[in-house]
mmCIF file of C-alpha atoms in Angstrom:
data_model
loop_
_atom_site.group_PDB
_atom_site.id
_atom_site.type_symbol
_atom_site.label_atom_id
_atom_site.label_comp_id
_atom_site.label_asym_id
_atom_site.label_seq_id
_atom_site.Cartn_x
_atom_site.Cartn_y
_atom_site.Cartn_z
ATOM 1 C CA UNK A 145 17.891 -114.285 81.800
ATOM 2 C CA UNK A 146 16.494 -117.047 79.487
ATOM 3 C CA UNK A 147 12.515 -116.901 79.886
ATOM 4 C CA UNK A 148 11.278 -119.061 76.784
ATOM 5 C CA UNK A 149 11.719 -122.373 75.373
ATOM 6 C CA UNK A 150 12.770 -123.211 72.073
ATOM 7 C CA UNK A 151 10.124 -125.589 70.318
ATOM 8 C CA UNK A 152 11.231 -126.978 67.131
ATOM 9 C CA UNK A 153 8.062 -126.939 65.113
ATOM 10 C CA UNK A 154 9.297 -129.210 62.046
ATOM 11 C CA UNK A 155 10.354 -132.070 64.477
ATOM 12 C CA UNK A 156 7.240 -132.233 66.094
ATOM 13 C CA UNK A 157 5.706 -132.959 63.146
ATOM 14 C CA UNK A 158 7.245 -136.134 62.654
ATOM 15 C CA UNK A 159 5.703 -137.607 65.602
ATOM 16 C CA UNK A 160 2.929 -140.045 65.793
ATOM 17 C CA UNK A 161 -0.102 -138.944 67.569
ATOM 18 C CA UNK A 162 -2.845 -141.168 68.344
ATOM 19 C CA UNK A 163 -4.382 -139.823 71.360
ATOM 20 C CA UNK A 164 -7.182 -139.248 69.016
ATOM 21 C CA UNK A 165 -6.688 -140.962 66.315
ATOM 22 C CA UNK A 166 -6.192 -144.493 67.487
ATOM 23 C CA UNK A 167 -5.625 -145.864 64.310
ATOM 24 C CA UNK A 168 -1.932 -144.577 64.893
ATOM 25 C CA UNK A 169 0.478 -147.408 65.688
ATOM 26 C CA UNK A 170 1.642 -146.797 69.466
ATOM 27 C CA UNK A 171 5.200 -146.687 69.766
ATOM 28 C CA UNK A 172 5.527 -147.474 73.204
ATOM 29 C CA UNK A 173 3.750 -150.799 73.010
ATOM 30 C CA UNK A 174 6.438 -152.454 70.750
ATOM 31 C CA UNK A 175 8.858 -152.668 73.458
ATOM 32 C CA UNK A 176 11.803 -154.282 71.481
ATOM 33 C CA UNK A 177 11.909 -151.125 69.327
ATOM 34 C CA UNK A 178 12.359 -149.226 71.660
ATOM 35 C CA UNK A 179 15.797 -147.236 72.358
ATOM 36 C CA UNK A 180 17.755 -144.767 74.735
ATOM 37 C CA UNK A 181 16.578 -146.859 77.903
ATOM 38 C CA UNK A 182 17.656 -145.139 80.862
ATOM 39 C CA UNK A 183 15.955 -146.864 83.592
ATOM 40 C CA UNK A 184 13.663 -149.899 83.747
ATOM 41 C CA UNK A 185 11.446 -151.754 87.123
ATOM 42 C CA UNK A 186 9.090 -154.462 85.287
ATOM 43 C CA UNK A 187 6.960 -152.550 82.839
ATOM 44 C CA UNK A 188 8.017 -149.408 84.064
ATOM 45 C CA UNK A 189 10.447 -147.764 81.641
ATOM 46 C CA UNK A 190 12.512 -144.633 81.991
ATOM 47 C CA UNK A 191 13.455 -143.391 78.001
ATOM 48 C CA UNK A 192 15.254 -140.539 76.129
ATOM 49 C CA UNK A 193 12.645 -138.900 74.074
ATOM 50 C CA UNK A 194 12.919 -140.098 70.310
ATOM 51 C CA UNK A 195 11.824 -136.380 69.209
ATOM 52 C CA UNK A 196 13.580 -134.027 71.356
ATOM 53 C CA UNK A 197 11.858 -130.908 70.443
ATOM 54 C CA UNK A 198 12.697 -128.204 72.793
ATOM 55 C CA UNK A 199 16.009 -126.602 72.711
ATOM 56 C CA UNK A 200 18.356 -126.863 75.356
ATOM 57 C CA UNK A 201 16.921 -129.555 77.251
ATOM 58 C CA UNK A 202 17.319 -132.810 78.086
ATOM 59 C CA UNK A 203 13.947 -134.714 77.149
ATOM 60 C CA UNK A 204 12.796 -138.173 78.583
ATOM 61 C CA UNK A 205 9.885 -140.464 78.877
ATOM 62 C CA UNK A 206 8.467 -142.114 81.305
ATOM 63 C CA UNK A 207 6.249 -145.189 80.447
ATOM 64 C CA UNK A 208 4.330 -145.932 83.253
ATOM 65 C CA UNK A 209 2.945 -149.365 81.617
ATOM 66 C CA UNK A 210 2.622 -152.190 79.522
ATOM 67 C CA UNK A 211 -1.083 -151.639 79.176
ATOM 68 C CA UNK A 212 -1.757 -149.273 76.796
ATOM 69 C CA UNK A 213 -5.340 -148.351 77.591
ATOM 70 C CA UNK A 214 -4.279 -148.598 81.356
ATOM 71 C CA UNK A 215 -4.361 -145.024 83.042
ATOM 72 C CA UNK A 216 -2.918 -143.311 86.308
ATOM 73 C CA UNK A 217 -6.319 -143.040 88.182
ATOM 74 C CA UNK A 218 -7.177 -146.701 87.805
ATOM 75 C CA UNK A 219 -3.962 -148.444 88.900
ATOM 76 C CA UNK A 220 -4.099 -151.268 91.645
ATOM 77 C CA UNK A 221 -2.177 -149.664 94.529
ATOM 78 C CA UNK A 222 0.948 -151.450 94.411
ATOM 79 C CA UNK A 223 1.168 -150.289 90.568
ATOM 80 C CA UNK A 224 0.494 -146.657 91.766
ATOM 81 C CA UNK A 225 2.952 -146.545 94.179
ATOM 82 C CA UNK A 226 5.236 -147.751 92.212
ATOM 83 C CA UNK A 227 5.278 -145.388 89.125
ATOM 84 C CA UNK A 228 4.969 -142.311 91.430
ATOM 85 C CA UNK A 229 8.450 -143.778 93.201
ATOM 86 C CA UNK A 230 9.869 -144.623 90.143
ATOM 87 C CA UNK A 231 8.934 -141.186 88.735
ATOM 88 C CA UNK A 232 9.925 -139.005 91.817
ATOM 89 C CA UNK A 233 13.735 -141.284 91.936
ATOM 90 C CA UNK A 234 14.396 -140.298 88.474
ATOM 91 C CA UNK A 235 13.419 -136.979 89.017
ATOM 92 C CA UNK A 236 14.925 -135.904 92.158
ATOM 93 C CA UNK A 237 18.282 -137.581 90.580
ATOM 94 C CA UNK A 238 18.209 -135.309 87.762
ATOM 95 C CA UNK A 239 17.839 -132.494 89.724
ATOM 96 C CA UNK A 240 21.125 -133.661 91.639
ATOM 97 C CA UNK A 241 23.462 -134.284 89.072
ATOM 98 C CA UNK A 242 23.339 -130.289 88.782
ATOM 99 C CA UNK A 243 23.774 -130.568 85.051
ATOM 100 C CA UNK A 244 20.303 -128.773 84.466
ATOM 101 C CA UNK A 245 19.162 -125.128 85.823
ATOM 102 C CA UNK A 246 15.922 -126.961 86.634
ATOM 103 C CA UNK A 247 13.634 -130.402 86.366
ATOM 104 C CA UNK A 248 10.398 -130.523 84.771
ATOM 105 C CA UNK A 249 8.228 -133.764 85.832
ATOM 106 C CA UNK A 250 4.737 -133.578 84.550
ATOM 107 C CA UNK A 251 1.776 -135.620 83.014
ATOM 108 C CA UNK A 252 -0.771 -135.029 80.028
ATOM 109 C CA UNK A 253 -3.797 -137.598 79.878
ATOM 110 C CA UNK A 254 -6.734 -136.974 77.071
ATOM 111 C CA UNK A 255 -7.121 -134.688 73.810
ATOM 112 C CA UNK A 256 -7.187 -131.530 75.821
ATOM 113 C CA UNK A 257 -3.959 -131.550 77.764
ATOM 114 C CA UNK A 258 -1.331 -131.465 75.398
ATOM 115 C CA UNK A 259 -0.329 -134.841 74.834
ATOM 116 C CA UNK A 260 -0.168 -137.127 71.634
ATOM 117 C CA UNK A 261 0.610 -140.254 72.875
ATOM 118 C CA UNK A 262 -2.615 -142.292 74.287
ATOM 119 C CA UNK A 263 -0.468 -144.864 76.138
ATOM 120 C CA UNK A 264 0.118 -143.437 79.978
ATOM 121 C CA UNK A 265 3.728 -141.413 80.480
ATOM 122 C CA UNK A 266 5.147 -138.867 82.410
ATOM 123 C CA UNK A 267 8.154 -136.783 81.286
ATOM 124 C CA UNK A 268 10.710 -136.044 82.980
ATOM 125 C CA UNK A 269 12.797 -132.967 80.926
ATOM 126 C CA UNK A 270 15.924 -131.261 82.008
ATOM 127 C CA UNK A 271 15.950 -127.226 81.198
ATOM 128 C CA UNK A 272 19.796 -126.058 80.896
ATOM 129 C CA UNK A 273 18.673 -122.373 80.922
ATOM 130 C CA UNK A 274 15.318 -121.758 82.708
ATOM 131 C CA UNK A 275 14.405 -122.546 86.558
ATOM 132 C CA UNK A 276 10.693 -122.857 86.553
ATOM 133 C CA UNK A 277 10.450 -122.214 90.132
ATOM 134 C CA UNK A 278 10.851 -118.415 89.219
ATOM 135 C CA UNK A 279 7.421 -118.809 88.472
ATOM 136 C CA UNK A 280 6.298 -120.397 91.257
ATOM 137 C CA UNK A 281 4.933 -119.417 95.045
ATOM 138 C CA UNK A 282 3.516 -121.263 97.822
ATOM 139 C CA UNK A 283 0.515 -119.325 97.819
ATOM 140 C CA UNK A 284 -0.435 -121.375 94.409
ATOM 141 C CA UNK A 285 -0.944 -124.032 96.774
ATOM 142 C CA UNK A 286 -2.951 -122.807 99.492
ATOM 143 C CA UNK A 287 -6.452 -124.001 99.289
ATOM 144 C CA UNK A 288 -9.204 -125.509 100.712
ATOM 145 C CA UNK A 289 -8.852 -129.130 102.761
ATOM 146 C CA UNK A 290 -9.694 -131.948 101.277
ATOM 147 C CA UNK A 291 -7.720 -134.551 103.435
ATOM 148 C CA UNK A 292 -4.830 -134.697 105.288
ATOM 149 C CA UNK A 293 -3.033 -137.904 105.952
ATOM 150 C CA UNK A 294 0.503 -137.308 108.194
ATOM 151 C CA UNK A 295 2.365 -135.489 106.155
ATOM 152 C CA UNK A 296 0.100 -135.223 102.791
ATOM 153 C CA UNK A 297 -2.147 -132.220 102.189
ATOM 154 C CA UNK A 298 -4.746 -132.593 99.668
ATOM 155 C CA UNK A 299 -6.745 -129.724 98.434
ATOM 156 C CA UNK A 300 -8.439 -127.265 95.728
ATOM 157 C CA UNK A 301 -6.181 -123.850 95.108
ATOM 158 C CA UNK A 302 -7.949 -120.472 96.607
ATOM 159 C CA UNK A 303 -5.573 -118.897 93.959
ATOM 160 C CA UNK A 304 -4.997 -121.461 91.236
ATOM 161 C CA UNK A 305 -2.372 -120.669 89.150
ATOM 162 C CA UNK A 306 -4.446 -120.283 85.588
ATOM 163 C CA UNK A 307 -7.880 -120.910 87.004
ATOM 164 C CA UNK A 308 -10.932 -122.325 88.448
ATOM 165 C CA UNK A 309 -10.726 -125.870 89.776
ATOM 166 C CA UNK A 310 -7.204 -126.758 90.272
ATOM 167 C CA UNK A 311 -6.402 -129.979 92.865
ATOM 168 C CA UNK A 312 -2.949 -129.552 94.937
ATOM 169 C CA UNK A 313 -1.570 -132.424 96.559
ATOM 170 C CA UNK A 314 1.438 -131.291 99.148
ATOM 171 C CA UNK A 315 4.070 -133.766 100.321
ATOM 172 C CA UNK A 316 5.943 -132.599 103.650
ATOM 173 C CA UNK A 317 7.090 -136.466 105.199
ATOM 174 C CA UNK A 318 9.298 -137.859 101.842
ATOM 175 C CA UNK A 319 8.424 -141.117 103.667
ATOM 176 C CA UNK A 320 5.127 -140.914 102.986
ATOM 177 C CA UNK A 321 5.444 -140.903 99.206
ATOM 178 C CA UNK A 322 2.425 -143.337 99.411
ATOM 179 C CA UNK A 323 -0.005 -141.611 100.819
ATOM 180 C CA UNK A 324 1.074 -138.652 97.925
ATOM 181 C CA UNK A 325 0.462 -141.167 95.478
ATOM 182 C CA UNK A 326 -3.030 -142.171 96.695
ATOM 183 C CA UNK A 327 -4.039 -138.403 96.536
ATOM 184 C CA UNK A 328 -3.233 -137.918 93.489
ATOM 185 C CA UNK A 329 -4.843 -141.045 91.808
ATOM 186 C CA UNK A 330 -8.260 -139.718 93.871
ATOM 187 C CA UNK A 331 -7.785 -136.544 92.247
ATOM 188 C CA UNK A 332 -7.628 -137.887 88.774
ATOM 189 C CA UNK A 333 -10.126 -140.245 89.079
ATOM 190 C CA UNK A 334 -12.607 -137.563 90.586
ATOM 191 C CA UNK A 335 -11.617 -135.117 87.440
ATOM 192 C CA UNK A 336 -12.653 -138.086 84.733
ATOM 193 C CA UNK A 337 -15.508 -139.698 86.778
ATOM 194 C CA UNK A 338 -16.978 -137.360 89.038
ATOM 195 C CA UNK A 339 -16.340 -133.675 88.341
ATOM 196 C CA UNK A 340 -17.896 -132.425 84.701
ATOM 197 C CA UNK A 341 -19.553 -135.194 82.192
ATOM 198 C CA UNK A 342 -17.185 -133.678 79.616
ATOM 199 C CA UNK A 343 -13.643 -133.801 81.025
ATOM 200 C CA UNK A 344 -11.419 -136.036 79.341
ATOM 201 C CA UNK A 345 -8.348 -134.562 79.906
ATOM 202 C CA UNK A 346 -6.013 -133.091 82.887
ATOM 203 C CA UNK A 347 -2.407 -132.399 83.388
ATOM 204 C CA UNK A 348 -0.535 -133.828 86.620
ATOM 205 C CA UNK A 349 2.072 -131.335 87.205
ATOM 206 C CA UNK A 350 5.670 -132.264 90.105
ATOM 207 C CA UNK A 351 7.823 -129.318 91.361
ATOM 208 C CA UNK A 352 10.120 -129.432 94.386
ATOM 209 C CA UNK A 353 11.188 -126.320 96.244
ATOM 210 C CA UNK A 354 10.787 -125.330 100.013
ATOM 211 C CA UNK A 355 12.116 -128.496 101.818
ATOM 212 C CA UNK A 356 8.456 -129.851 99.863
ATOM 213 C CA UNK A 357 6.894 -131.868 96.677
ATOM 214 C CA UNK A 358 4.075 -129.809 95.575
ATOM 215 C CA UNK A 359 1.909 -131.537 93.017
ATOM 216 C CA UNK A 360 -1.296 -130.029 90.885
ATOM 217 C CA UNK A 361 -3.661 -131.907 89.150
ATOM 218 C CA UNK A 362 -5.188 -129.541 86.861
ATOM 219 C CA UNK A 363 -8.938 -130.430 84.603
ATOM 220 C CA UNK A 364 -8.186 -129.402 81.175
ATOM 221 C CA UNK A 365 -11.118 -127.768 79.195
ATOM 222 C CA UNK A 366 -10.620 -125.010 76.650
ATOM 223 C CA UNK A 367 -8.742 -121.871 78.528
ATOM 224 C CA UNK A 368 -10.232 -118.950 79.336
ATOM 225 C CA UNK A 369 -9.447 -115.526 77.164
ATOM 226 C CA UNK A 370 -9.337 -113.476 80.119
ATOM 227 C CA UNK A 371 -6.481 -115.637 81.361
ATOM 228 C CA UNK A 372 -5.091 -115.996 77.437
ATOM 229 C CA UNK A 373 -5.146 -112.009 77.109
ATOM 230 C CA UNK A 374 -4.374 -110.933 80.480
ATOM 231 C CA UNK A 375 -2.932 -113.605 82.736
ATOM 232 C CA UNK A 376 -5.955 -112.908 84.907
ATOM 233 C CA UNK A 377 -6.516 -116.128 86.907
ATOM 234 C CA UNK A 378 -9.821 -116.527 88.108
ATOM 235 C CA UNK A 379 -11.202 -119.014 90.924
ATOM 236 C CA UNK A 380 -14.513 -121.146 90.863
ATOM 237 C CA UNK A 381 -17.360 -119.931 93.608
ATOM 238 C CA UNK A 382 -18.081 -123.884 94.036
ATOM 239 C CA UNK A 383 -15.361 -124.778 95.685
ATOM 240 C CA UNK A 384 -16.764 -125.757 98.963
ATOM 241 C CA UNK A 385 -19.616 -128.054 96.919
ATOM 242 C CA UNK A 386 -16.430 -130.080 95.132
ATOM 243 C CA UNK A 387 -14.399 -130.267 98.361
ATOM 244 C CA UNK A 388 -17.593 -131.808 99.906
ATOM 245 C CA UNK A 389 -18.495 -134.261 96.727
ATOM 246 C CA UNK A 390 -15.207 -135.340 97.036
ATOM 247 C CA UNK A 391 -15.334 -136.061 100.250
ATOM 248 C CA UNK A 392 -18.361 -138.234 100.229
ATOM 249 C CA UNK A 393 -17.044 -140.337 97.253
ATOM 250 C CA UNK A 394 -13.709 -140.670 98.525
ATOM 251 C CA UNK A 395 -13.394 -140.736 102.127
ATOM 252 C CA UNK A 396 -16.400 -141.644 103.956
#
């Protein structure tokens, strides 16, 4: 049973990062350069990833935008909903063609998530040898309410997966992809606006099992050594004060 990805170190290096240094040309805002287009819906474009660097897997981008210093938890609605359907299509089609053991869909926004790229994409990545779902259980999910809305659950994890504050959106109507989207733009925006004067960064992370979309939204800050060491998660004793703040920004 595979268990790790491949990362090809010396390919990563050749790509251009300017998530902090902006200097960096970006190459997703000279669109006529761009190659491998697999899907397109006005500025949204669906891409093979020009530096494939894990192994066995089939790597795309998603660029949500022609705005480069646009971002996710700003978008006018009809822009939102529009890159979370586009995203979630694309996804949920890779998944079916049954060429992959599993589909990643994910997000990484600031200088602490991950990413390199400042201009706002998803990826959507196709593992041949891994399901990711191994990893996963329901009980990651379970939290405390923040909203519901028909068939969208919103809340913060009781048992995050790595730690502390971790947001969970829950879709159980697929035709109220919507009201998912809206969730998860109030999430983001609370985690760069409202929740900690230094977070810059989180990680917006899709998986699909159980009949359900489960989505986290995840504040990135430096990780904690006791989960680092010994995959120890451990779980804020605020949680009641953010559900509340959130509340009275949000959805008075």
């Amino acid at each position: 049973m595979t268990t790790h990805l491949a990362f090809d170190t010396w390919l990563s290096r050749l790509k251009p990062e300017n998530i902090i240094n902006r200097e960096t040309k970006c190459p997703f805002c000279d669109r006529s350069s761009l190659v491998g287009v697999l899907a397109e819906q006005g500025p949204i474009l669906l891409i093979k990833n020009k530096y494939p660097v894990l192994q066995d897997a089939f790597q795309t981008v998603l660029i949500e935008t022609d705005h480069c210093d646009a971002e996710l938890s700003t978008y006018p609605q009809d822009h939102l909903y529009a890159v979370i359907r586009f995203g979630v299509e694309n996804w949920l089609n890779m998944e079916k063609s049954g060429e992959f053991k599993s589909v990643l869909f994910f997000k990484n926004h600031g200088p602490l998530s991950g990413g390199t790229i400042r201009h706002p994409h998803m990826q959507i990545v196709g593992l041949k040898n891994i399901d990711y779902r191994r990893n996963i259980s329901a009980d990651q999910f379970e939290g405390l309410i923040v909203h519901r809305d028909g068939g969208v659950e919103f809340n913060i994890s009781t048992k995050p997966r790595v730690g502390f504050f971790e947001f969970n959106v829950i879709l159980h109507d697929f035709d109220r992809l919507d009201a998912m989207a809206d969730a998860i733009q109030t999430a983001a925006h609370y985690i760069l606006n409202g929740f900690h004067k230094n977070c810059t960064s989180y990680n917006l992370f899709f998986y699909h099992f159980a009949g359900r979309i489960w989505v986290k939204i995840v504040p990135r800050f430096v990780m904690s050594p006791i989960f680092v060491g010994y995959a120890i998660p451990q779980v804020s004793t605020h949680l009641e004060e953010v559900v509340q703040d959130i509340k009275n920004r949000y959805y008075r």
